[in-house]
Coordinates of C-alpha atoms in Angstrom, one line a residue:
X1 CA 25.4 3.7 -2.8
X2 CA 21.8 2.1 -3.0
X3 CA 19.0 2.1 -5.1
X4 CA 15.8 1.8 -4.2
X5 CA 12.9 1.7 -6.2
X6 CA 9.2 1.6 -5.2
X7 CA 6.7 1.4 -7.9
X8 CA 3.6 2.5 -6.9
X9 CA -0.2 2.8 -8.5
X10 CA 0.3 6.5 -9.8
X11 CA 4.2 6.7 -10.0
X12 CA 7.3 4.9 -10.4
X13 CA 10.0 6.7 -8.1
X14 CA 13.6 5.7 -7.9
X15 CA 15.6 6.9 -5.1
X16 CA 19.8 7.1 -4.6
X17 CA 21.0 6.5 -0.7
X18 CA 24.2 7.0 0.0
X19 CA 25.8 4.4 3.5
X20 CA 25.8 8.0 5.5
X21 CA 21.3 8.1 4.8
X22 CA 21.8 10.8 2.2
X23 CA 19.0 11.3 0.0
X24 CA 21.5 11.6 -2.9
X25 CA 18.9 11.5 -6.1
X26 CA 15.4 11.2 -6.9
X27 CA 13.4 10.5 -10.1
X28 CA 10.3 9.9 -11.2
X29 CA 7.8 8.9 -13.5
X30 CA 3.8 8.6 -13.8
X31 CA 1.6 5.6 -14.4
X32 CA -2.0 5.2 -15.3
X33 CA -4.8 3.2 -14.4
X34 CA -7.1 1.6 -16.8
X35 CA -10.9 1.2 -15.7
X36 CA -12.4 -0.9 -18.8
X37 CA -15.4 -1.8 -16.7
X38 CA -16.9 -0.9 -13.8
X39 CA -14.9 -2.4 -10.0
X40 CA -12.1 -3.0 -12.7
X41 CA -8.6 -1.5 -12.2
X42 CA -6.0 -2.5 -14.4
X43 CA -2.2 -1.4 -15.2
X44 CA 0.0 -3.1 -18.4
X45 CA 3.0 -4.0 -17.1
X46 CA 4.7 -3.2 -19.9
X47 CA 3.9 0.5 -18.4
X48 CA 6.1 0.0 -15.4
X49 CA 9.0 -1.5 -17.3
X50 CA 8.8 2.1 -19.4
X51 CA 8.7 3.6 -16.2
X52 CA 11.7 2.1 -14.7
X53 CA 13.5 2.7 -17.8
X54 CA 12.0 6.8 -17.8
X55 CA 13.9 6.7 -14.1
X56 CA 16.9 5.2 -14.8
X57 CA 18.1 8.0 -18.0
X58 CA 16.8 10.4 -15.7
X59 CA 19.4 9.3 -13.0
X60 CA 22.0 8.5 -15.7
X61 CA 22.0 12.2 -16.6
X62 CA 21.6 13.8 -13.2
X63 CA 23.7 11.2 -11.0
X64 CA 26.0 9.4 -13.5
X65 CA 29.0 8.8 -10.4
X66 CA 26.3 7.8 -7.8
X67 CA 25.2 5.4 -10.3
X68 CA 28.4 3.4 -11.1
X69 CA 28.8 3.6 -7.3
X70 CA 25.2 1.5 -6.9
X71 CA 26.3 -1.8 -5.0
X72 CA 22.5 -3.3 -4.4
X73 CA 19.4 -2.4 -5.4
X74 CA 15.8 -2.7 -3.3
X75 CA 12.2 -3.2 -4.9
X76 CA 9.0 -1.5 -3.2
X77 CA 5.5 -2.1 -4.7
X78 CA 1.8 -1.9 -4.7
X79 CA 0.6 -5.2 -3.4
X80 CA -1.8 -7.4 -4.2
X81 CA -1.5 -7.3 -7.9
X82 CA -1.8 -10.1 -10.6
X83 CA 0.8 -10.0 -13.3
X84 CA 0.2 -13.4 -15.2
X85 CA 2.8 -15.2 -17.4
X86 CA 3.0 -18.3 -19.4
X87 CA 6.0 -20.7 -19.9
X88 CA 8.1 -18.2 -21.9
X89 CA 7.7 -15.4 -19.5
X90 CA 5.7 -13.5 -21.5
X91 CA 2.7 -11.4 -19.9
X92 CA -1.4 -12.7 -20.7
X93 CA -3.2 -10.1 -19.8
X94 CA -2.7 -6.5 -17.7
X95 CA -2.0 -7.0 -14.4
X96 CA -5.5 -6.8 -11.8
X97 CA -4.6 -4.0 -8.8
X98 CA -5.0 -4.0 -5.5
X99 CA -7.9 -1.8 -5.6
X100 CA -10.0 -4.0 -8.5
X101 CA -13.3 -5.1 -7.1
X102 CA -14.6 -7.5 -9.9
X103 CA -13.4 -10.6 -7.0
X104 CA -16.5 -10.3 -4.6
X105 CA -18.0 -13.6 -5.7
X106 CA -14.7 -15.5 -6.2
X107 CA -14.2 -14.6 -2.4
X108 CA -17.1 -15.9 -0.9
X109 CA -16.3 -19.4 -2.9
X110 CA -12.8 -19.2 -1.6
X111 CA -14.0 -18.7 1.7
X112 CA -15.9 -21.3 1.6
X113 CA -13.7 -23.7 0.2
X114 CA -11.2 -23.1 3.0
X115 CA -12.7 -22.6 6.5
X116 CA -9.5 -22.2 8.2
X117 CA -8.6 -18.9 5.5
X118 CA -8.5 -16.5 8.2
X119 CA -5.9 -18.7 10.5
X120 CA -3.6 -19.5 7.7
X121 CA -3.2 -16.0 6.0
X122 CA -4.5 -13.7 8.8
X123 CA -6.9 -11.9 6.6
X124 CA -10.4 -12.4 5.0
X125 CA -10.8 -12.6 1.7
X126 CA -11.5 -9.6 -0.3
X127 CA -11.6 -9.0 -4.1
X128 CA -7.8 -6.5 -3.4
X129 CA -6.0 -9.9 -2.6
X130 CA -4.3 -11.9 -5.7
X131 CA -6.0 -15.4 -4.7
X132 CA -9.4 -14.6 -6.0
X133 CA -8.2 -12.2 -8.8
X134 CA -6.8 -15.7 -10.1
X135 CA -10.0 -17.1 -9.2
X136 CA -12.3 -15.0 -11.3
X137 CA -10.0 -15.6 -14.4
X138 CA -10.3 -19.0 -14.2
X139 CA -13.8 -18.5 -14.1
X140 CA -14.0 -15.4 -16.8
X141 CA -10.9 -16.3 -19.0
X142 CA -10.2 -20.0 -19.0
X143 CA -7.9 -19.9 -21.6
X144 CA -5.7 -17.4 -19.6
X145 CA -5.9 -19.2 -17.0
X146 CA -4.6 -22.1 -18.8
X147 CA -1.7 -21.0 -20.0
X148 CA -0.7 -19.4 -16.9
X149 CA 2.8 -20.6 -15.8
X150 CA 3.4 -18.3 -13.0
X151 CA 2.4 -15.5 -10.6
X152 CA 3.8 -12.8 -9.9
X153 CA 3.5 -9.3 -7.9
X154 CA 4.1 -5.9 -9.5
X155 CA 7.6 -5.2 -8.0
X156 CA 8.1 -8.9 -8.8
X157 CA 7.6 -8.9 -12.2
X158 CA 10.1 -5.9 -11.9
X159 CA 12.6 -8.3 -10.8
X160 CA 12.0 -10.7 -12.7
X161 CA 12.9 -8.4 -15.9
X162 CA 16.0 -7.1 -14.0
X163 CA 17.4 -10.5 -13.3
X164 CA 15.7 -13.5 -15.0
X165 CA 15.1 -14.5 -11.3
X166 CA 11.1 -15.6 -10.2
X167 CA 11.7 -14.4 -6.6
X168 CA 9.0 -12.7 -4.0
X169 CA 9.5 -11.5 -0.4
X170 CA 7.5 -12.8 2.9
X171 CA 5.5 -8.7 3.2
X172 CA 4.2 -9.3 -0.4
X173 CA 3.7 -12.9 -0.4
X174 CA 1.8 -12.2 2.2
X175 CA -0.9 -10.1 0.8
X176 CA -1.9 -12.6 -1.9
X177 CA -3.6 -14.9 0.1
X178 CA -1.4 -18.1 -0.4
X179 CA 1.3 -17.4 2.0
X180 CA 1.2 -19.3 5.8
X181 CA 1.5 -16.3 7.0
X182 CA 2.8 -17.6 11.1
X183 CA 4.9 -19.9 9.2
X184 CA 6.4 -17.5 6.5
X185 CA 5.8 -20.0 3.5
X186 CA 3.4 -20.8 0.9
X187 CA 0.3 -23.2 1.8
X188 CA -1.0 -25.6 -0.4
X189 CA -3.8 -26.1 0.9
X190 CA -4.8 -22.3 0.0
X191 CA -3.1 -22.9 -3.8
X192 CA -4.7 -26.0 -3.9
X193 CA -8.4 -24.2 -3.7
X194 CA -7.2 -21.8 -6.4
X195 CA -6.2 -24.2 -9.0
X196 CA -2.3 -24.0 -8.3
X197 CA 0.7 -25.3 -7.1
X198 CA 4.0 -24.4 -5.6
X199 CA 4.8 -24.5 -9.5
X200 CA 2.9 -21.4 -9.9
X201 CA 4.6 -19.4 -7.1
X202 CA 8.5 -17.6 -7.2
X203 CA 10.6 -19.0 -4.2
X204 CA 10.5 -17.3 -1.4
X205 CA 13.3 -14.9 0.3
X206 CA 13.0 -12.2 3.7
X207 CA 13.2 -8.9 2.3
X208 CA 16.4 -7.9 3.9
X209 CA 18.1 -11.1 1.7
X210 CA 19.6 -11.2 -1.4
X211 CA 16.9 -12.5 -3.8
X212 CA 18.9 -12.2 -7.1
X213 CA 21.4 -10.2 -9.4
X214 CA 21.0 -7.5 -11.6
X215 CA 21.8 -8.6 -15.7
X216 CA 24.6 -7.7 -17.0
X217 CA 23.5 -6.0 -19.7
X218 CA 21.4 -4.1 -18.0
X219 CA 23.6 -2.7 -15.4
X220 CA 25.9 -1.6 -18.7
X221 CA 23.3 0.0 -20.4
X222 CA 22.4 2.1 -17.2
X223 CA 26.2 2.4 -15.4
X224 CA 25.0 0.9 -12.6
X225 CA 27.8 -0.5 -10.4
X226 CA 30.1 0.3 -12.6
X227 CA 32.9 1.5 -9.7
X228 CA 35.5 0.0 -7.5
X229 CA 35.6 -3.0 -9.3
X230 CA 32.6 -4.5 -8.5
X231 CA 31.3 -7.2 -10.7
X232 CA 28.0 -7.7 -9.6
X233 CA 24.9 -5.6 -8.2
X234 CA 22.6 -7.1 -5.7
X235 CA 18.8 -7.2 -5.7
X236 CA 17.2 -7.2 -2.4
X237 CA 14.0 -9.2 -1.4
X238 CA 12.4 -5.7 -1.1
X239 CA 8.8 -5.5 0.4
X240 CA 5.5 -4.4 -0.1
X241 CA 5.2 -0.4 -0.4
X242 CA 3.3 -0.3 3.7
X243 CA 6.3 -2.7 4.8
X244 CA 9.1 -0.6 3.0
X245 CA 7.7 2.7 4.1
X246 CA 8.2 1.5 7.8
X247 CA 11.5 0.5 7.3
X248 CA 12.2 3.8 5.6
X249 CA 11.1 5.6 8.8
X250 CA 13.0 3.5 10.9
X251 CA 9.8 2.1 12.3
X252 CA 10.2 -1.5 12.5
X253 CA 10.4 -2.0 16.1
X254 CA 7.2 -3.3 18.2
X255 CA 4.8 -1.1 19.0
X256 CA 6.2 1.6 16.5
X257 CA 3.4 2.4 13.0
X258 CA 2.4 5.0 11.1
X259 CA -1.0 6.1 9.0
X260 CA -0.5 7.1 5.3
X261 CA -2.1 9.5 3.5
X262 CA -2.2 8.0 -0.1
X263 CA -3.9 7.0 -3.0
X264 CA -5.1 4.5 -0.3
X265 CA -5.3 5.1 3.8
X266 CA -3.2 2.9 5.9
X267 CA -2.9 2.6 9.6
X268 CA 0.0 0.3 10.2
X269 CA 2.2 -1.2 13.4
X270 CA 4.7 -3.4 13.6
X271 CA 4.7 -6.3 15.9
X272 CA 7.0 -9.6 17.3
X273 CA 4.5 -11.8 16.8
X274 CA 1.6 -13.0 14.0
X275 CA -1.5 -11.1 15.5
X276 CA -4.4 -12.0 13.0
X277 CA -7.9 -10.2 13.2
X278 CA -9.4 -11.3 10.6
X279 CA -13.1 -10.5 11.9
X280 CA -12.8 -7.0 11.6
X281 CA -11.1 -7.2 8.5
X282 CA -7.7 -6.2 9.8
X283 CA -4.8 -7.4 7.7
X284 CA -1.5 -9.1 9.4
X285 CA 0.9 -9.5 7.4
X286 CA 4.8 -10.3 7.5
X287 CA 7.1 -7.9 7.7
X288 CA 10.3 -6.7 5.7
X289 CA 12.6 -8.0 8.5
X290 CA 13.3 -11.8 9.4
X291 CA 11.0 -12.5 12.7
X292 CA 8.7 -9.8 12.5
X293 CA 5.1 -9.1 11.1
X294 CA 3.0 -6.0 11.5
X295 CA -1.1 -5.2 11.3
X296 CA -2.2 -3.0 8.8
X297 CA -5.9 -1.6 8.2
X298 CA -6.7 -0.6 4.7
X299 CA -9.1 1.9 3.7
X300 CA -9.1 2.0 -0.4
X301 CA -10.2 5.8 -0.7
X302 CA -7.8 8.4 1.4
X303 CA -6.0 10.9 -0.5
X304 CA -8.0 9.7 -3.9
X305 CA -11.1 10.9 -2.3
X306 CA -9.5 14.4 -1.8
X307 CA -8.4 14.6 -5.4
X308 CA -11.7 13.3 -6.6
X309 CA -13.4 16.0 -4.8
X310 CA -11.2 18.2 -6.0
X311 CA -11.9 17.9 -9.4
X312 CA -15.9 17.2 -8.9
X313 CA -16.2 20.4 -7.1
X314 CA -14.1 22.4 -9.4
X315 CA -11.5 23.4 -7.0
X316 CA -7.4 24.5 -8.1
X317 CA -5.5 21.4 -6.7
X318 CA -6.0 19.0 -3.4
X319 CA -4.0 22.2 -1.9
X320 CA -6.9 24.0 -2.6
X321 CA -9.6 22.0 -1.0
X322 CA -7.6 21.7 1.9
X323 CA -7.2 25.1 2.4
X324 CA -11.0 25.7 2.1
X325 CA -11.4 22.4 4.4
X326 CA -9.0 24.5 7.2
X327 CA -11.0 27.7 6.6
X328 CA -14.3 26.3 8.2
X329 CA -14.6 27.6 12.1
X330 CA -14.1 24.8 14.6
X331 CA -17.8 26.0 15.5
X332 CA -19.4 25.4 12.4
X333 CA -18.0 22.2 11.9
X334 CA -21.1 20.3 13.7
X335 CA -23.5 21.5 10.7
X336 CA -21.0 20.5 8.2
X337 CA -22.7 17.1 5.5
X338 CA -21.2 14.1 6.6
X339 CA -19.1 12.3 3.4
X340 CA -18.8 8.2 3.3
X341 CA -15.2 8.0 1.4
X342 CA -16.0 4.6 0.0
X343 CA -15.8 5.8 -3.8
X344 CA -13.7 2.3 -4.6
X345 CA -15.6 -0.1 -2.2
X346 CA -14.1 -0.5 1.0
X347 CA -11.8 -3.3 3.1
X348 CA -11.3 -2.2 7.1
X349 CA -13.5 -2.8 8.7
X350 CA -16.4 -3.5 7.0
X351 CA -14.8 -5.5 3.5
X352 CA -17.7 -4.5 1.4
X353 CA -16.7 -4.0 -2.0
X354 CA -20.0 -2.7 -3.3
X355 CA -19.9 0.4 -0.6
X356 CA -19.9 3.4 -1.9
X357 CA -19.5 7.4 -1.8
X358 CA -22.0 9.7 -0.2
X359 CA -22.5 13.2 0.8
X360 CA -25.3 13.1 3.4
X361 CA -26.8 16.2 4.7
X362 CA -26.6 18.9 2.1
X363 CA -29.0 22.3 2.5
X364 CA -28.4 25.6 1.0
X365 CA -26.1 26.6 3.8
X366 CA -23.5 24.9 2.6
X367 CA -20.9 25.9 0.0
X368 CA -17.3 25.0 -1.1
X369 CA -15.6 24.9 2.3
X370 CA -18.1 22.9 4.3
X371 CA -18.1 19.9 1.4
X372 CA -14.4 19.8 1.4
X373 CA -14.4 19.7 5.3
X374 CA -16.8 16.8 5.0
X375 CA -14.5 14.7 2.5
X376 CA -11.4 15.7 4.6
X377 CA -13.3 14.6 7.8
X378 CA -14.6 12.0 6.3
X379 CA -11.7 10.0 5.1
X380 CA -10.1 9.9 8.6
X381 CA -13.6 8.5 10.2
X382 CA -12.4 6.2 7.9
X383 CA -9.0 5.9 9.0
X384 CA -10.2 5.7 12.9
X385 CA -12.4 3.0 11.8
X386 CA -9.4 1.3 10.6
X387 CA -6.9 2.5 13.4
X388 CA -9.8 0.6 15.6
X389 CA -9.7 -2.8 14.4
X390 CA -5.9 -2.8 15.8
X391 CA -5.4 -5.4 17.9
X392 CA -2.2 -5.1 20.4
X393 CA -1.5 -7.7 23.7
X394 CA -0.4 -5.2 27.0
X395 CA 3.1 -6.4 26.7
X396 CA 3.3 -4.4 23.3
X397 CA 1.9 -1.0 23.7
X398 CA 1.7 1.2 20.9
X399 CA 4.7 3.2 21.1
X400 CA 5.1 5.6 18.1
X401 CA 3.0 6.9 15.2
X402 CA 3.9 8.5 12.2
X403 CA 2.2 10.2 9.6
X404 CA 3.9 9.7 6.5
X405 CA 2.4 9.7 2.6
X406 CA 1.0 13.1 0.0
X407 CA -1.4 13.8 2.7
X408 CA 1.2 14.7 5.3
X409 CA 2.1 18.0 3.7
X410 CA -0.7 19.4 5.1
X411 CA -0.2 19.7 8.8
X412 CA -3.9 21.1 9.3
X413 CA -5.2 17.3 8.0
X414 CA -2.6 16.2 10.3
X415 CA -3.8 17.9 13.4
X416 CA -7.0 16.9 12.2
X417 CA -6.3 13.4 12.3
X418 CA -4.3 13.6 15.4
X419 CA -7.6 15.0 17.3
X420 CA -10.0 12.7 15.8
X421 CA -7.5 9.7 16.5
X422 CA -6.8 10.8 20.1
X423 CA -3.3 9.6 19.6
X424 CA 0.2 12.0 18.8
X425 CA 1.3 11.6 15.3
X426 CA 4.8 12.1 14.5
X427 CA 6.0 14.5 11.0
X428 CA 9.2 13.2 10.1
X429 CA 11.5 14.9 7.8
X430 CA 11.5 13.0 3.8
X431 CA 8.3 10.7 4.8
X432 CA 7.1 11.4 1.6
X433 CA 9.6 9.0 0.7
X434 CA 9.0 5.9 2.6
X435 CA 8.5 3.4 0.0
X436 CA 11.4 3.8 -2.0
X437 CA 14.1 5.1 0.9
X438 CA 12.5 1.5 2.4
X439 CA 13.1 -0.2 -0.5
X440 CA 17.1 1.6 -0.6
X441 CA 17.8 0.5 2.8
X442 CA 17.1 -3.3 1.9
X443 CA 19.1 -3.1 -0.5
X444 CA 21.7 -1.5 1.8
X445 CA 20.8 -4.4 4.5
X446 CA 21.5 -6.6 1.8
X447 CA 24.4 -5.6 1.2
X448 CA 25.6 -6.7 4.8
X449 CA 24.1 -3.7 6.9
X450 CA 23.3 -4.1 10.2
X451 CA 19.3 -3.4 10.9
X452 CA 20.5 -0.8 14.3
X453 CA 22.8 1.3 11.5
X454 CA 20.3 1.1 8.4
X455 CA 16.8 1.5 10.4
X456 CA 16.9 4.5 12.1
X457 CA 14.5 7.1 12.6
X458 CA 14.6 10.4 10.5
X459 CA 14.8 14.1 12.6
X460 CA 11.5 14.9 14.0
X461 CA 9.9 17.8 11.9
X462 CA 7.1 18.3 14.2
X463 CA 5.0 16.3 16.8
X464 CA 1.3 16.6 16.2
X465 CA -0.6 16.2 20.0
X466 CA -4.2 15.7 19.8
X467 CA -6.4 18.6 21.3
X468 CA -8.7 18.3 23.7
X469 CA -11.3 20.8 21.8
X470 CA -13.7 20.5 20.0
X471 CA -12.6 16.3 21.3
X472 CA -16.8 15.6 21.9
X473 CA -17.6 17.0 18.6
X474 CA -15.2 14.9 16.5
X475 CA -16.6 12.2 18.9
X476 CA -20.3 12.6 17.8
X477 CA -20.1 13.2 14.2
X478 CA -17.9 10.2 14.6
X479 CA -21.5 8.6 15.9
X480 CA -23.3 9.8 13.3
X481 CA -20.5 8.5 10.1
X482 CA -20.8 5.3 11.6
X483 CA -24.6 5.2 11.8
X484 CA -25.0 6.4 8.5
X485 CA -22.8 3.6 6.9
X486 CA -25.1 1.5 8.8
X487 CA -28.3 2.6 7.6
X488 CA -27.0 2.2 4.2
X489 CA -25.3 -0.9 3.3
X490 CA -27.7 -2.5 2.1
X491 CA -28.6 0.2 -0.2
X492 CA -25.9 0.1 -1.9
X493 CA -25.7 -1.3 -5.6

């Protein structure tokens, strides 16, 4: 048995897998975000930790047996974030999130400071990578700063409480903006022009290795591998939440990706091979698995634009709005507004963290249905944008796509997206969880699992093939998001 848990922005999940890929357990538990100032997004670590231990009574009631039968545990998080602590382990401040925008200027300096940025971590700098988050707090709180004795990410400061141990994986570590990303180690060069050292950094493991060992006490107090004798219960190196949601769905092959439909948008595919475009503000990144990396495009405003429009326009639930959305004839979708998603700033393509939101085109025509067709619409022109900026040699053709994340309950959204991508898109059965059943079959690999056995794909609920209707239209309002952006960025404030 395997746990796997994946803590994301909104929700800690834990998941139970059983070595036949049963889906023995799930529990949950919410988290909040704290917006002090504006561009700010914050989270107290202390929050997850209550989280994790919300899950684990939760699965302690339900799935007492499974628990004692737990042999290795797997960590999935939100990247990007910085959780600061001082010599005695203690936390400084609450953690910065991926989606904090407060960085901009810090990234310019960095950027400056290190010409070569882009070839060394395969990414530009934006205010959602740690490196300038660390930046701006030396600038903005010194004596933070100061004191700070280490970094870590969110699921990293998870294991850290779990097992004493300081450990990150090459998929996180590579989101921060200190990681040699070709080379899958830290570069000094980049800590060097933050103000840190090795020092600062955990050591380094691939996320299908054993990074540490649950304590003692804690695997008492919850039951966890309890059974069969063992004495010990493994912790995986575990991987960012895009990273573990492709192993999750088996897709960790070259060529094979997926878009999810969360908080954020994601367009992802896995590659053999470190394929930076940083010019377009495409991320590359390392993958879960030894010898493997992937390119992601990030858009910071997907299925939190839905819910935000939800709310603002006073309909039910997201279910709602995407029902009204659907309800709009494919022949009135031409004199529908057009809706920027960029309520958060934005990263692929354009890495502008001072874009924002806007409903263009509004007349007394429209009503309910035709905004929320707009913000639907809108947010995957943002995804094409993104799915754009993908960059694949001819020896590695794109191969697969799923769609995975809350989105993907809706199959309309998903036909949607298929059309306007002009690619299939893949439903597979449990995608909704990715992260943590990623983060599970670490653990599992581990745990001496072999990648053919633990990585496989999930049945096929349905295959989403892009229509060639209405194809022009989707191509021209396309035209017209883009040009809009266009004539705006400057405007913005």
């Amino acid at each position: 048995m395997y746990l796997g848990l994946d803590l994301g922005t909104s929700e800690l999940k834990a998941l139970l897998l059983a070595d036949d890929h049963r889906i023995v357990g799930v529990a949950r538990a919410p988290l909040t975000v704290e917006r002090p100032r504006p561009l700010w997004s914050e989270q107290a670590p202390q929050q997850w930790w209550q989280a994790l231990e919300e899950v684990m009574r939760a699965l302690g009631k339900s799935h007492p047996e499974e628990l004692a039968a737990v042999r290795a545990i797997g960590l999935s998080g939100q990247m990007h974030g910085a959780t600061l602590l001082d010599a005695a382990g203690e936390v400084l401040r609450p953690a910065i999130l991926w989606n904090d925008g407060r960085s901009a200027a810090q990234c310019e300096a960095l950027t400056r400071a290190v010409p070569r940025l882009g070839d060394i971590a395969g990414n530009l700098a934006m205010p959602g990578f740690t490196a300038p988050k660390l930046m701006w707090v030396r600038e903005h709180e010194p004596q933070v700063f100061a004191r700070t004795a280490r970094v870590l990410l969110p699921k990293d400061w998870l294991r850290f409480m779990l097992s004493g141990e300081a450990v990150s994986e090459m998929s996180d570590a590579a989101g921060t903006l200190w990681l040699d990303v070709g080379a899958r180690d830290w570069s000094d060069e980049l800590l060097a022009a933050t103000g840190l050292t090795r020092a600062h950094m955990p050591r380094l493991v691939e996320g299908s290795e054993v990074s540490a060992r649950l304590k003692p006490e804690l695997a008492a107090r919850w039951g966890l591998g309890t059974g069969q004798g063992q004495s010990e219960v493994l912790i995986a190196g575990g991987a960012g939440d895009n990273a573990a949601s492709a192993v999750g769905m088996g897709l960790v092959e070259p060529g094979q990706g997926f878009v999810s439909l969360g908080t954020s948008g994601v367009v992802f595919v896995s590659t053999d091979r470190f394929l930076p475009n940083p010019a377009q503000a495409m991320h590359a990144f390392c993958h879960a698995l030894p010898g493997r990396w992937h390119q992601m495009s990030v858009m910071l405003s997907a299925a939190s634009a839905v819910s935000w429009a939800a709310k603002t326009f006073r309909f039910a639930d997201e279910s709602a709005l995407l029902e009204a959305a659907a309800s709009v004839a494919a022949d009135q979708r031409a004199r529908c507004p057009l809706f920027l998603p960029y309520l958060s700033g934005e990263r692929s393509p354009h890495n502008n963290a001072n874009a924002q939101g806007v409903l263009f085109g509004l007349t007394h025509a429209h009503g309910p249905a035709e905004i929320a067709y707009a913000v639907v619409e809108g947010v995957s022109f943002g995804l094409r944008d993104g799915f754009d900026t993908l960059r694949l040699p001819a020896d590695m053709p794109l191969r697969e796509v799923a769609l995975v994340g809350g989105g993907a309950r809706s199959v309309w959204w998903g036909q949607l997206l298929a059309d306007i991508f002009g690619v299939p898109l893949t439903l597979y059965a449990g995608s909704e969880t990715g992260g943590a059943l990623g983060a599970a079959r670490l653990a599992w690999l581990a745990d001496g699992g072999a990648v053919a056995e633990v990585c496989t794909l999930p049945p096929v609920k349905q295959a989403l093939v892009p229509s060639r209707d209405g194809a022009e239209g989707h191509k021209a309002r396309h035209a017209r998001f883009q040009a809009l952006y266009a004539a705006l960025k400057d405007q913005f404030y």
